[in-house]
PDB file of C-alpha atoms in Angstrom:
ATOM      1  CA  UNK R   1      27.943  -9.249  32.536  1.00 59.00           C
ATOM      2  CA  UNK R   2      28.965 -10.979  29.612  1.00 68.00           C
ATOM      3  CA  UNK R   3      30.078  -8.572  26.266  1.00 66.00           C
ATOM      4  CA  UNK R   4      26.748  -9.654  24.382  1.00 70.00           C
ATOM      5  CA  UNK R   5      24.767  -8.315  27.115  1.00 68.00           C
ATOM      6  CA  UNK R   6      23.670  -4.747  27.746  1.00 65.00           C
ATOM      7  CA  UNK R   7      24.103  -2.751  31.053  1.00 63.00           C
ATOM      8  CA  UNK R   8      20.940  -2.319  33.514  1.00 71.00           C
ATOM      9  CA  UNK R   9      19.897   1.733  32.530  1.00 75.00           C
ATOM     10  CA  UNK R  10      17.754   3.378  33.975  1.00 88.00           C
ATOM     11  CA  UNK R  11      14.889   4.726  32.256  1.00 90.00           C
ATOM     12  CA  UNK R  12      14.261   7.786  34.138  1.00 91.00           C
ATOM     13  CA  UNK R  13      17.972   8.963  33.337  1.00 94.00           C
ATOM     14  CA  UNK R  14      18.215   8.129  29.859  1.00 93.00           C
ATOM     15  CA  UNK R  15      14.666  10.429  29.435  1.00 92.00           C
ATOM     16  CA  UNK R  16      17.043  13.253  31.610  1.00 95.00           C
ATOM     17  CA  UNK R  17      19.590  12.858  28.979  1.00 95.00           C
ATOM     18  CA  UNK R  18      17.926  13.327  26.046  1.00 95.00           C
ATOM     19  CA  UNK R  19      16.204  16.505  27.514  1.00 96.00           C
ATOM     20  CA  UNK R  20      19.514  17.697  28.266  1.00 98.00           C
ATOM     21  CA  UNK R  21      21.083  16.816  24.754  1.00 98.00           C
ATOM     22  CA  UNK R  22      17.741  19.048  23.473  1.00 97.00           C
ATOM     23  CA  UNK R  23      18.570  21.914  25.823  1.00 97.00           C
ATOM     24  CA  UNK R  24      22.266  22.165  25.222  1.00 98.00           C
ATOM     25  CA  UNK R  25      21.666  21.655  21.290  1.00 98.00           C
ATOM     26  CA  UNK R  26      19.075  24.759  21.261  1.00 97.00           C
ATOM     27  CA  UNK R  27      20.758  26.718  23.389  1.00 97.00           C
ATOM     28  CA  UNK R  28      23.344  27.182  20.511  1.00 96.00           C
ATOM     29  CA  UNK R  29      20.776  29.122  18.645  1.00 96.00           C
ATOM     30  CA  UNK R  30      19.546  31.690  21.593  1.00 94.00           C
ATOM     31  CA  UNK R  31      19.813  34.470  20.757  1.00 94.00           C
ATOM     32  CA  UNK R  32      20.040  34.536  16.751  1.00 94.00           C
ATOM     33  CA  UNK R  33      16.722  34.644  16.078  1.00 92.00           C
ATOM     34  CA  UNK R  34      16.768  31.587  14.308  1.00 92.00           C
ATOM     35  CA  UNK R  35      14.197  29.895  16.855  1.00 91.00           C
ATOM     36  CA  UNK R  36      12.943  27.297  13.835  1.00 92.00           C
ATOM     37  CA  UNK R  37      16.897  26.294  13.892  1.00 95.00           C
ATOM     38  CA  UNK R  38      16.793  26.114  17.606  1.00 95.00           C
ATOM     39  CA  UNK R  39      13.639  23.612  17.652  1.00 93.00           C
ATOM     40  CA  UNK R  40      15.397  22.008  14.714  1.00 94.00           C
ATOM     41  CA  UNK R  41      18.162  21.531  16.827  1.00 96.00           C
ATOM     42  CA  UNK R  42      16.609  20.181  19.652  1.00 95.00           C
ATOM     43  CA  UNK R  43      14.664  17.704  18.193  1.00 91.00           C
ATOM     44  CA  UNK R  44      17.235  16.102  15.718  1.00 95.00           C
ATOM     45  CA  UNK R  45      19.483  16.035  19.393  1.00 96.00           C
ATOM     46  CA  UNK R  46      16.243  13.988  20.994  1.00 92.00           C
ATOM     47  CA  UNK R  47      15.680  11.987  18.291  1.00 92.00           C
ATOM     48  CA  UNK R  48      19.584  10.761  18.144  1.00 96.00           C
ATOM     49  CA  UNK R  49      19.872  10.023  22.061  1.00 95.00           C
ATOM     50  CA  UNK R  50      16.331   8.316  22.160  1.00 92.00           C
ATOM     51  CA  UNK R  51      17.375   6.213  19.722  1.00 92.00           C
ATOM     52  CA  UNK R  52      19.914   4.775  22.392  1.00 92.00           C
ATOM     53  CA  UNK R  53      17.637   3.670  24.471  1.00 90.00           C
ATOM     54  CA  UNK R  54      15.988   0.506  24.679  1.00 86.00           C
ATOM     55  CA  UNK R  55      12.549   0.640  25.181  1.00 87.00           C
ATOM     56  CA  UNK R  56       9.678  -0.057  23.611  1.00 87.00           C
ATOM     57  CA  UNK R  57       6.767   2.653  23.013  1.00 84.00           C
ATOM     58  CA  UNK R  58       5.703   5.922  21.317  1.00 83.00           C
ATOM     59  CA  UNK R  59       6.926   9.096  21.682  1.00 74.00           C
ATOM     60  CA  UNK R  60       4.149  11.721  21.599  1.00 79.00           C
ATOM     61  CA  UNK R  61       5.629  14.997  21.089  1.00 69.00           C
ATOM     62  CA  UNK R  62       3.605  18.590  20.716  1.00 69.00           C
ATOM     63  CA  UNK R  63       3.937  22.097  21.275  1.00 66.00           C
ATOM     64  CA  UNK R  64       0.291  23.103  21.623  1.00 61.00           C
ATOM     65  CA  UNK R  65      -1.147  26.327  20.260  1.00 63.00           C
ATOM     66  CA  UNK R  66       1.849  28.904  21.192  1.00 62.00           C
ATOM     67  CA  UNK R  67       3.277  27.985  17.666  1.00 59.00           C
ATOM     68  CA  UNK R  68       0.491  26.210  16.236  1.00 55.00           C
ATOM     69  CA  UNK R  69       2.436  23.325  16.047  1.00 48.00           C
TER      70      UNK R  69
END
């Protein structure tokens, strides 16, 4: 591989880290009942590591009626 060239990822395990980056950013909130902070949180994290990776597409993202998001 030369230095111009990016490594071979894997998309399943860049979409495993960015829910984990979510989780652990959210989890900083449990507990203060703050849960807009924690969503805030998590989706700022997702949005930063999906960023990273290079694919092409669109991200569809929604909560559903529990929060009437």
């Amino acid at each position: 591989m030369t230095p111009t060239e990016r490594p071979d990822r894997n998309l399943a395990i860049e979409l495993v880290r960015t829910t984990e980056a979510a989780a652990l950013a959210a989890a900083r909130w449990q507990g203060r009942g703050a849960k807009e902070d924690g969503d805030q949180a998590a989706v700022d994290a997702m949005r930063q590591v999906l960023a990273t990776v290079d694919m092409d597409g669109t991200v569809i993202i929604g909560e559903g009626e529990k929060d009437e998001a």
